[in-house]
GROMACS .gro file of N, CA and C in nm:
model
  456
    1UNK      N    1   0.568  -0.388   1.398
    1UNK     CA    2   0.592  -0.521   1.450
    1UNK      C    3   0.463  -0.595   1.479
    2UNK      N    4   0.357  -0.526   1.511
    2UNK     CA    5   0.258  -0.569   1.515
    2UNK      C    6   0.146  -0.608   1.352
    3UNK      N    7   0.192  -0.584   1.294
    3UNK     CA    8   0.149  -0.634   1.183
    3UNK      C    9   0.057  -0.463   1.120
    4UNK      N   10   0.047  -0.354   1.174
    4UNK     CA   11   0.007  -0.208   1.153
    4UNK      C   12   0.121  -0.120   1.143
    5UNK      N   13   0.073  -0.075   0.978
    5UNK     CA   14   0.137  -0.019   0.931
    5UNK      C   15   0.130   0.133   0.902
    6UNK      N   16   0.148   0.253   0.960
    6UNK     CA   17   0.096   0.376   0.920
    6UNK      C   18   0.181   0.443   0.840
    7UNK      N   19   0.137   0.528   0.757
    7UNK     CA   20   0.191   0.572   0.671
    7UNK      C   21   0.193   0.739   0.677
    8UNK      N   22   0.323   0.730   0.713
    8UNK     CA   23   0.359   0.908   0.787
    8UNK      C   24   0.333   0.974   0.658
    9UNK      N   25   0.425   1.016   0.548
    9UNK     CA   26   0.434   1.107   0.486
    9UNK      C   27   0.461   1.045   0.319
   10UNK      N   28   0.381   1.147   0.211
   10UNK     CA   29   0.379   1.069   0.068
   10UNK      C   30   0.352   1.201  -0.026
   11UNK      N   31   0.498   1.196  -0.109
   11UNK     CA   32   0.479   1.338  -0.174
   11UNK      C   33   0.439   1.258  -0.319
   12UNK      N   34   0.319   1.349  -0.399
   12UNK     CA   35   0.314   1.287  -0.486
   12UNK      C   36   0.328   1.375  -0.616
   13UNK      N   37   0.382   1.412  -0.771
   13UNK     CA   38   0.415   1.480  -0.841
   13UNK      C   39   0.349   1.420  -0.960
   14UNK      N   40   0.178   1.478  -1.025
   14UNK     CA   41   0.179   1.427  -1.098
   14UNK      C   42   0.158   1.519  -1.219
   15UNK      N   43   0.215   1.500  -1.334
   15UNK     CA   44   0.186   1.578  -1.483
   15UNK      C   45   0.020   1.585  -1.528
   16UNK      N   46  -0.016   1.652  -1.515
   16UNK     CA   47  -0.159   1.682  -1.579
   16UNK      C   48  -0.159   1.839  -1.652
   17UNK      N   49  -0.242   1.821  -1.770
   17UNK     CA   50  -0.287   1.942  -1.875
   17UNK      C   51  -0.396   2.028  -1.880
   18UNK      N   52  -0.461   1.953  -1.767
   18UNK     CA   53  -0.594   2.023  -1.733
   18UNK      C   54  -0.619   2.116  -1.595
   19UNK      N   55  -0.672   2.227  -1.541
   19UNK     CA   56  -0.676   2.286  -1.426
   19UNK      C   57  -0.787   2.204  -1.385
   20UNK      N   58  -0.931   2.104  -1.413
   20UNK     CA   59  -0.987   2.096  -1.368
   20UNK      C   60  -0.932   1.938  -1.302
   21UNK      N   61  -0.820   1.901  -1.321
   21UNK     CA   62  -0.820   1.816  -1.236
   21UNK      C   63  -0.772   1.817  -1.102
   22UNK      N   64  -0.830   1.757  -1.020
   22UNK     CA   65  -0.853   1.762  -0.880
   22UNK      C   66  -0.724   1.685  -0.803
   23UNK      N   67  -0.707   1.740  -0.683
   23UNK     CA   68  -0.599   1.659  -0.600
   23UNK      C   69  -0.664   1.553  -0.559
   24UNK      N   70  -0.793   1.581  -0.538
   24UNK     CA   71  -0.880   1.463  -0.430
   24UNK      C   72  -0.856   1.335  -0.563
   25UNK      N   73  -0.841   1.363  -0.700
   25UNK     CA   74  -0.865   1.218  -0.775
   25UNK      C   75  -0.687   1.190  -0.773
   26UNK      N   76  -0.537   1.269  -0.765
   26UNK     CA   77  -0.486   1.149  -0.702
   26UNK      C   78  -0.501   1.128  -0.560
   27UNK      N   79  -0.513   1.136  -0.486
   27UNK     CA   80  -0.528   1.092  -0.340
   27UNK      C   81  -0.650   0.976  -0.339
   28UNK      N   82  -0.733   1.013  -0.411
   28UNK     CA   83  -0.864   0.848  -0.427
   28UNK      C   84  -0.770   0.754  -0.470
   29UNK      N   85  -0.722   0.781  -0.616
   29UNK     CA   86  -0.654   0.648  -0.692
   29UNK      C   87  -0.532   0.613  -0.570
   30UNK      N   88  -0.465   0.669  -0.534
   30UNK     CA   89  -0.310   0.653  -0.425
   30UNK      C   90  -0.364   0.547  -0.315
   31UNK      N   91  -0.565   0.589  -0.263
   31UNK     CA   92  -0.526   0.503  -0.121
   31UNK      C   93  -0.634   0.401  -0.199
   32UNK      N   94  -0.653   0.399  -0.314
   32UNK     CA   95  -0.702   0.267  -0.386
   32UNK      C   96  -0.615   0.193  -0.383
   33UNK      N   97  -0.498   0.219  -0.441
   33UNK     CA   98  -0.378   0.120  -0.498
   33UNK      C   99  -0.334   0.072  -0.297
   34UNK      N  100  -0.326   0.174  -0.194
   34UNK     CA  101  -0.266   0.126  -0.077
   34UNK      C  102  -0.386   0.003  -0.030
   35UNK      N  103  -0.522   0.014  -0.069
   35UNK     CA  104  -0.610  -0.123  -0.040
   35UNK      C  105  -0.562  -0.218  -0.111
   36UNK      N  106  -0.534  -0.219  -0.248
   36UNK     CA  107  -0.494  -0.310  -0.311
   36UNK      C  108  -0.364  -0.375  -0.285
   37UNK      N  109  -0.274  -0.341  -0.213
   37UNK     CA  110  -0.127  -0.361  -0.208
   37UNK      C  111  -0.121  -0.448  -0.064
   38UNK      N  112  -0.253  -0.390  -0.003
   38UNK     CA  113  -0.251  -0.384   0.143
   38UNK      C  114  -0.339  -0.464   0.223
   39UNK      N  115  -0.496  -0.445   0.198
   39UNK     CA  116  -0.592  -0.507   0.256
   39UNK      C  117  -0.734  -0.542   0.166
   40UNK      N  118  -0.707  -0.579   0.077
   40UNK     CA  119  -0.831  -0.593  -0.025
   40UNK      C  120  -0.841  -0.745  -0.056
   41UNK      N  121  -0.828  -0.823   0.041
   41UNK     CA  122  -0.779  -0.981   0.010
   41UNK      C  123  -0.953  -1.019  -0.006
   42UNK      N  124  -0.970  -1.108  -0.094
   42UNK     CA  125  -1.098  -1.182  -0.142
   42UNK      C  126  -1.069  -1.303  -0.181
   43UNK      N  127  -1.181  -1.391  -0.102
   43UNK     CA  128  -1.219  -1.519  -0.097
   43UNK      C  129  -1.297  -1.578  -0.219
   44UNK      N  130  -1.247  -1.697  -0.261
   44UNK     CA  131  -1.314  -1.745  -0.424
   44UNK      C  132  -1.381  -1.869  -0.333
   45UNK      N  133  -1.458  -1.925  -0.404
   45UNK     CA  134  -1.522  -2.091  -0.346
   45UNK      C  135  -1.496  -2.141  -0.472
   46UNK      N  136  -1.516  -2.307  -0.455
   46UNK     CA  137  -1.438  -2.398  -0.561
   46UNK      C  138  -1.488  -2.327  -0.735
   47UNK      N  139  -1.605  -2.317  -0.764
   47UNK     CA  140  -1.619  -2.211  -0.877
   47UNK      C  141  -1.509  -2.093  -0.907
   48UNK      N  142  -1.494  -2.014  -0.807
   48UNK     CA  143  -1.404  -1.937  -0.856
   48UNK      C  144  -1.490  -1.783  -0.826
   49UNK      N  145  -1.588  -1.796  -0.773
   49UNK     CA  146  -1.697  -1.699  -0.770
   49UNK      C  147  -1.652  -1.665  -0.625
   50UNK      N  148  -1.632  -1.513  -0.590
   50UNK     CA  149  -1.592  -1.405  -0.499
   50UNK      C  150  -1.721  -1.476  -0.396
   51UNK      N  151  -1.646  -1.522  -0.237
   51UNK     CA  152  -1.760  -1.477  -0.159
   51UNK      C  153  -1.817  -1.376  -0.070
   52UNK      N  154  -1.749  -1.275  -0.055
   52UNK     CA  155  -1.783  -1.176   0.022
   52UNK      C  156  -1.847  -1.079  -0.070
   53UNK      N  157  -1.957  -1.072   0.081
   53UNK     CA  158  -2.080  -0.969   0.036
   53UNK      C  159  -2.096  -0.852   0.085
   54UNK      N  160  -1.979  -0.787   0.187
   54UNK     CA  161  -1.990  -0.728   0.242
   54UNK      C  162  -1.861  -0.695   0.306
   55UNK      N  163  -1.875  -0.571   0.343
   55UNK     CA  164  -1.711  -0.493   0.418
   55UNK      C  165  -1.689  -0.527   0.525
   56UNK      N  166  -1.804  -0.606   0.561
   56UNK     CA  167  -1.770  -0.712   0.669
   56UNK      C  168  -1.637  -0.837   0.710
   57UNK      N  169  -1.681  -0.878   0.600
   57UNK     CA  170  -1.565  -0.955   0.485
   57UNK      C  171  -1.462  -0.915   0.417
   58UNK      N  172  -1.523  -0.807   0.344
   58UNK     CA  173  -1.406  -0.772   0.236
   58UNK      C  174  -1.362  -0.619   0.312
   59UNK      N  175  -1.202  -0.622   0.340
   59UNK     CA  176  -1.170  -0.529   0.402
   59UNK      C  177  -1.120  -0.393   0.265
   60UNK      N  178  -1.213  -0.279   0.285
   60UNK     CA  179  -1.156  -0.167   0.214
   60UNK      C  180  -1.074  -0.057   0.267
   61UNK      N  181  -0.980   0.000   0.195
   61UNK     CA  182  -0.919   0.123   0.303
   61UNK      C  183  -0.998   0.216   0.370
   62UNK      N  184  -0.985   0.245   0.483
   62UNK     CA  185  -1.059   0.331   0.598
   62UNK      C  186  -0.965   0.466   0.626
   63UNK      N  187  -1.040   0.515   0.708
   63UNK     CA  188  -0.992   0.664   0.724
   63UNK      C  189  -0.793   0.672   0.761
   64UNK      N  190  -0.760   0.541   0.866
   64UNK     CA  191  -0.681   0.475   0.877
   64UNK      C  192  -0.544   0.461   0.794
   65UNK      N  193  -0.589   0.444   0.663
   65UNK     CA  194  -0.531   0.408   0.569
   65UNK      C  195  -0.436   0.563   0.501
   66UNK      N  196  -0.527   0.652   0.514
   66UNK     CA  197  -0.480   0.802   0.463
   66UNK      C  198  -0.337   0.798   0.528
   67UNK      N  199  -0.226   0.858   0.437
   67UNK     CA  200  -0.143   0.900   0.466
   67UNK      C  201  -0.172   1.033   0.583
   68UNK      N  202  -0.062   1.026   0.685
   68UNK     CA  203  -0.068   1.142   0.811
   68UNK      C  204  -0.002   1.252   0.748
   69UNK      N  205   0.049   1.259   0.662
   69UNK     CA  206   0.078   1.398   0.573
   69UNK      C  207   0.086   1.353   0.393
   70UNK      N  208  -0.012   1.403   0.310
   70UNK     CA  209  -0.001   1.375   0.203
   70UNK      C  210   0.028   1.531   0.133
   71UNK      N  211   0.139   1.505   0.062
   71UNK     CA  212   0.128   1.643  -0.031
   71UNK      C  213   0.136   1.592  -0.166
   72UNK      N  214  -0.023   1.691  -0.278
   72UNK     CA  215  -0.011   1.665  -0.395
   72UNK      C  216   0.071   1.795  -0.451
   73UNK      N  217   0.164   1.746  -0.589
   73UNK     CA  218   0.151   1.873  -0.680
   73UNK      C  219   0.131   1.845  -0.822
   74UNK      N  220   0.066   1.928  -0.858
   74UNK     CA  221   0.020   1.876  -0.985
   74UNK      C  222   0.077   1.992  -1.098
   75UNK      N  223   0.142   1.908  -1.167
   75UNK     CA  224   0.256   1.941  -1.293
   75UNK      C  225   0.192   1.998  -1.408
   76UNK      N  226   0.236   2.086  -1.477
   76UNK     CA  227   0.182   2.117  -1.648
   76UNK      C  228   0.265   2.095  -1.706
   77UNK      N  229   0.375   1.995  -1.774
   77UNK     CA  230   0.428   2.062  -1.862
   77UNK      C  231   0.399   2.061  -2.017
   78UNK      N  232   0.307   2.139  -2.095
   78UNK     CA  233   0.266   2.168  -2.226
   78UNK      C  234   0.369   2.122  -2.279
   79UNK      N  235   0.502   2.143  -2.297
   79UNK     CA  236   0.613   2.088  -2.390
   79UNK      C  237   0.553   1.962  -2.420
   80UNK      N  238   0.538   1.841  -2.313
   80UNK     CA  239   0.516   1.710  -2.413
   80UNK      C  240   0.397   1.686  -2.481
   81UNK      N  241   0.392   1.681  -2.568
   81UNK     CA  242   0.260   1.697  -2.655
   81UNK      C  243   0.224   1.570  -2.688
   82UNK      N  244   0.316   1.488  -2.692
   82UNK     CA  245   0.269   1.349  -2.688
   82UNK      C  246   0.173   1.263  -2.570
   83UNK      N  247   0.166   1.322  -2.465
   83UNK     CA  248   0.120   1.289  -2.383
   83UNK      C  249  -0.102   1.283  -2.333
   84UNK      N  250  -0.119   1.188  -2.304
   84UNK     CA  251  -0.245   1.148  -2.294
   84UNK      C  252  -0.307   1.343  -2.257
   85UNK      N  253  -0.383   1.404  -2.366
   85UNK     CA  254  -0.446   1.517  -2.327
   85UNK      C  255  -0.617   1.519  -2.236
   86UNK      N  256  -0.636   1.527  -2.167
   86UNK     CA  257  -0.750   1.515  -2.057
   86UNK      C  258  -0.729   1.459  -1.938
   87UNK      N  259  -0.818   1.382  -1.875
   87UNK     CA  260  -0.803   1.301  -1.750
   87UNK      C  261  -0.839   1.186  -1.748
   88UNK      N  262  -0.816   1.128  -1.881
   88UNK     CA  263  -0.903   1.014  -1.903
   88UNK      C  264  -0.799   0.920  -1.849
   89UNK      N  265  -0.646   0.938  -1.845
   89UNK     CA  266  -0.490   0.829  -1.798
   89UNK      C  267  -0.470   0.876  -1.696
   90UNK      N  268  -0.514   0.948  -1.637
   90UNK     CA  269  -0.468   1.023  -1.506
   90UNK      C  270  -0.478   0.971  -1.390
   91UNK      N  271  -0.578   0.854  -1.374
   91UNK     CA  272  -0.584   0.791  -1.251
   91UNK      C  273  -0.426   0.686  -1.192
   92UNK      N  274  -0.446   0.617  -1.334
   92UNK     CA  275  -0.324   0.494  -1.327
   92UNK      C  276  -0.195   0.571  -1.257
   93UNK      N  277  -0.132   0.638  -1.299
   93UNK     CA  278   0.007   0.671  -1.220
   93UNK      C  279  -0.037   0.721  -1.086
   94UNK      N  280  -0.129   0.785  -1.020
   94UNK     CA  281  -0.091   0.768  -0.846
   94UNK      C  282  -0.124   0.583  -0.816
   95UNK      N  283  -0.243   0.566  -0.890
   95UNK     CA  284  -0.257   0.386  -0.835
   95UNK      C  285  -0.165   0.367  -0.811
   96UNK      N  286  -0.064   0.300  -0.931
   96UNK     CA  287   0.049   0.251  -0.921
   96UNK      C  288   0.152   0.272  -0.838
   97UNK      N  289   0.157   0.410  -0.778
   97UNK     CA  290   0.191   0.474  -0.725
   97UNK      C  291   0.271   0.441  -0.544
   98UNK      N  292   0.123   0.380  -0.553
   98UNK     CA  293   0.097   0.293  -0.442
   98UNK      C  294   0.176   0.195  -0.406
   99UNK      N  295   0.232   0.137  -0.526
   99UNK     CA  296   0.318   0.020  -0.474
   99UNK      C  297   0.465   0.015  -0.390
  100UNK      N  298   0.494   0.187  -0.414
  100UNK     CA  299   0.592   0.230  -0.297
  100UNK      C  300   0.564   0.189  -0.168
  101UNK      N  301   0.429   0.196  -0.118
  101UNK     CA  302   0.403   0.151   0.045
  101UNK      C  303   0.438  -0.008   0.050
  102UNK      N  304   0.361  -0.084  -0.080
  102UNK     CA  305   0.478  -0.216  -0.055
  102UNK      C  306   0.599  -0.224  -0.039
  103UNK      N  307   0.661  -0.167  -0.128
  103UNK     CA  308   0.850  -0.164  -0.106
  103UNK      C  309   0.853  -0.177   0.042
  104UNK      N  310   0.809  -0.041   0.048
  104UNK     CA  311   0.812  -0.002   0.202
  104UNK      C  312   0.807  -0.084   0.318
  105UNK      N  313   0.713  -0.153   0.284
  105UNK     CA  314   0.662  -0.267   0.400
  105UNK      C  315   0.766  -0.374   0.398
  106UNK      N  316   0.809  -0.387   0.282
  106UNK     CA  317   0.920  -0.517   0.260
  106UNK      C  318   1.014  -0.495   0.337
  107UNK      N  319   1.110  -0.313   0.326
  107UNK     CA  320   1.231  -0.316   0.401
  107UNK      C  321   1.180  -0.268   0.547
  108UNK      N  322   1.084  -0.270   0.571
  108UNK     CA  323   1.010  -0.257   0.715
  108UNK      C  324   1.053  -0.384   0.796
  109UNK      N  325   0.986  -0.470   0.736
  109UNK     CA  326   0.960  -0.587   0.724
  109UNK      C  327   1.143  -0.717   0.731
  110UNK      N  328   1.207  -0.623   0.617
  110UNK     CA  329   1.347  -0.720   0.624
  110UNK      C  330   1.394  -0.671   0.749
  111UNK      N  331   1.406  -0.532   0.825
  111UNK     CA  332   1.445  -0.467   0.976
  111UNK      C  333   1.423  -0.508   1.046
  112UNK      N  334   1.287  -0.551   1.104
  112UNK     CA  335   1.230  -0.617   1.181
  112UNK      C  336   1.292  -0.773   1.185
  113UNK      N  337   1.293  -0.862   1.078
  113UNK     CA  338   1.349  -0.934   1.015
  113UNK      C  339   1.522  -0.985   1.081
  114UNK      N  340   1.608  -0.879   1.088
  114UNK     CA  341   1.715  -0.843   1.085
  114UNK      C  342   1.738  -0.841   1.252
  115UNK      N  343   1.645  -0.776   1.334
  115UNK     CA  344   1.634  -0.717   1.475
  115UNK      C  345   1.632  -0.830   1.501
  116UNK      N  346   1.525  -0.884   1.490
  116UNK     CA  347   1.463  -0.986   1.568
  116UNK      C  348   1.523  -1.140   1.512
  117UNK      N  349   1.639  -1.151   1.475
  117UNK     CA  350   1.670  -1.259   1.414
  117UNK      C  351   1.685  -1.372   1.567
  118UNK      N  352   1.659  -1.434   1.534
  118UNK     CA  353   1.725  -1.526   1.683
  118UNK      C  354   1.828  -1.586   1.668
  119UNK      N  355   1.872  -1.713   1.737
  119UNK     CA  356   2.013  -1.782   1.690
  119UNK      C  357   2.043  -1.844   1.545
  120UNK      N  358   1.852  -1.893   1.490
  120UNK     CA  359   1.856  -1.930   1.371
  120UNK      C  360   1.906  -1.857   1.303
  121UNK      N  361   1.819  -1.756   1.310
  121UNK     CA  362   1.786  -1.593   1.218
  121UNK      C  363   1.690  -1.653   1.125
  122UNK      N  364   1.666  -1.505   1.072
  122UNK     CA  365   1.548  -1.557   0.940
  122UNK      C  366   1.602  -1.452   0.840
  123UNK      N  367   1.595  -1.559   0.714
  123UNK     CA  368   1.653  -1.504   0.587
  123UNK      C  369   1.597  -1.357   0.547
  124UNK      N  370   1.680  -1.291   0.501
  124UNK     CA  371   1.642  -1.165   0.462
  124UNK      C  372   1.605  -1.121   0.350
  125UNK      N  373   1.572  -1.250   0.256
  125UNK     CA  374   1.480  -1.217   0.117
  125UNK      C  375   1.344  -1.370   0.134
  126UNK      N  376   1.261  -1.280   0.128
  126UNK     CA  377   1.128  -1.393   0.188
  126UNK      C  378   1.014  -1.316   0.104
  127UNK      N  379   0.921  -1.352   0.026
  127UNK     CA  380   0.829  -1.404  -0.043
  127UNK      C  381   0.695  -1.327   0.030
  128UNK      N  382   0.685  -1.162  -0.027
  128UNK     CA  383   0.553  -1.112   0.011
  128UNK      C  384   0.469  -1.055  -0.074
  129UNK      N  385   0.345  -1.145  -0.068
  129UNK     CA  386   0.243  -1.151  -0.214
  129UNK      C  387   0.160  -1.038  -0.137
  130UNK      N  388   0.029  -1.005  -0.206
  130UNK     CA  389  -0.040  -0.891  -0.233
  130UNK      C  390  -0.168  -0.901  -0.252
  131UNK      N  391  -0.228  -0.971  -0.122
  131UNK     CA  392  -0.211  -0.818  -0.042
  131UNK      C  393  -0.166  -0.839   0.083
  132UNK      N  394  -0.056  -0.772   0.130
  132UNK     CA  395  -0.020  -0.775   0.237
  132UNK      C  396  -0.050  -0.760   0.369
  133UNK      N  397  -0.153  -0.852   0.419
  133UNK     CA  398  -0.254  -0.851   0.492
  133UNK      C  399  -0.175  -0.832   0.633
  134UNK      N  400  -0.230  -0.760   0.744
  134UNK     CA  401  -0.150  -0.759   0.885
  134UNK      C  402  -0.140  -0.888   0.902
  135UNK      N  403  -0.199  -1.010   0.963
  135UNK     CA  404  -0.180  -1.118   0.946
  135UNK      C  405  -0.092  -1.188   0.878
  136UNK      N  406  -0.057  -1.162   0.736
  136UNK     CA  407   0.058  -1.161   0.688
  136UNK      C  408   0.198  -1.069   0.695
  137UNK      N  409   0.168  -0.979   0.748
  137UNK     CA  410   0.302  -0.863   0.799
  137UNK      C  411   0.376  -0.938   0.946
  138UNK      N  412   0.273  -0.991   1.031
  138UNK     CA  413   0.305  -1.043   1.127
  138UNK      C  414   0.371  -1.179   1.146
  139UNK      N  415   0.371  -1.236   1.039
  139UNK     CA  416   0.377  -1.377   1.012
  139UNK      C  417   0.525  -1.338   0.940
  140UNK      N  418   0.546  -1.241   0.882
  140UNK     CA  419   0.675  -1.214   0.809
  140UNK      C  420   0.733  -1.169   0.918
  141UNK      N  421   0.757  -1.057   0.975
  141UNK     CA  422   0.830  -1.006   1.095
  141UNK      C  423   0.862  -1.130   1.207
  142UNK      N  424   0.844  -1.230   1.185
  142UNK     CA  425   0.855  -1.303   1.300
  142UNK      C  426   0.765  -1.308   1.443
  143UNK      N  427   0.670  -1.284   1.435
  143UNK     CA  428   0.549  -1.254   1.554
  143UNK      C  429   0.627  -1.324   1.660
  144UNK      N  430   0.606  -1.453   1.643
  144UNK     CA  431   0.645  -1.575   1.781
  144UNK      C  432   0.772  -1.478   1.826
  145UNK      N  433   0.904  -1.422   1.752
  145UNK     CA  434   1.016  -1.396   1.824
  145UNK      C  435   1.018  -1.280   1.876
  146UNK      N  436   0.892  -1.156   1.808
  146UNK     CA  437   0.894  -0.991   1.837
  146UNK      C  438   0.908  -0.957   1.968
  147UNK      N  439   0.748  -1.108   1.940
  147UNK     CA  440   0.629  -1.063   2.076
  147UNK      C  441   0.734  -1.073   2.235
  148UNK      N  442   0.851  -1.171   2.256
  148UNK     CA  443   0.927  -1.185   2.313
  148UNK      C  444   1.036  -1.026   2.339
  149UNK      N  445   1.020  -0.961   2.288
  149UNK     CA  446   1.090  -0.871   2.304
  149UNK      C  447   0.975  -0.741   2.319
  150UNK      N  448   0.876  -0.732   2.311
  150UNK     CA  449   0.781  -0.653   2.372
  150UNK      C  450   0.711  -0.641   2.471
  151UNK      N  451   0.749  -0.517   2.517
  151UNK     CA  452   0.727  -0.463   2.671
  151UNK      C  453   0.542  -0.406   2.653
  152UNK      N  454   0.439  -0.494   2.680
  152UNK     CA  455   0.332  -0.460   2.736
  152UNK      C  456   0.312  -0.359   2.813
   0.00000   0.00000   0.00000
């Protein structure tokens, strides 16, 4: 409700042909894609040219961001032979992967949504672009009506 989002638990199953690939490379690509989904918002000036110079500015995922229980397993199955042989495709499917924590945030987000409706209410299909900045989580949940129902 506060616009912080943690992310308890994320099982992830991915097919690879190689033993030397590592859990740590999906768990990099997984909380890449959760910056990207999440907090990686960048500023253009009238050019179109990025202004942040720094993580000052540009927010990247932090320790924060890690799932509180991640389990990898990593798949062989030799039968498909069609399939990309090395680790050269291997990153893209946990990235993508990632976009489950959006879903996530959406029906987070429609609950909250739902709770906190007031006499108006607020519609339960509403428009959340990417990256889903707390600032923007808060602005969706209804902040002005939450904060009214939170005990300090």
């Amino acid at each position: 409700m506060r616009g912080f989002f943690p992310i308890l638990h994320i099982i992830a199953k991915v097919n690879v042909n190689t033993k030397y690939f590592f859990v740590g490379q999906v768990e990099g690509a997984f909380v890449q894609g959760i910056g990207f989904f999440t907090n990686e918002e960048y500023a253009t000036n009238s050019d179109g040219l990025v202004i942040h110079d720094s993580t000052w500015t540009y927010k990247i995922p932090t320790v924060d961001t890690i799932p509180k229980q991640f389990n990898v397993e990593l798949i062989n199955s030799a039968r498909d032979h069609k399939r990309v042989l090395s680790s050269k495709a291997s990153g893209e499917p946990p990235l993508l992967l990632a976009s489950s924590v959006h879903c996530a945030m959406r029906e987070a987000i429609r609950a909250a949504r739902k709770e906190f409706a007031g006499a108006g209410g607020s519609p339960l299909t509403f428009q959340m672009d990417v990256p889903a900045t707390m600032p923007a989580v808060k602005e969706l949940c209804g902040l002005d009506v939450v904060e009214s129902f939170l005990k300090w």
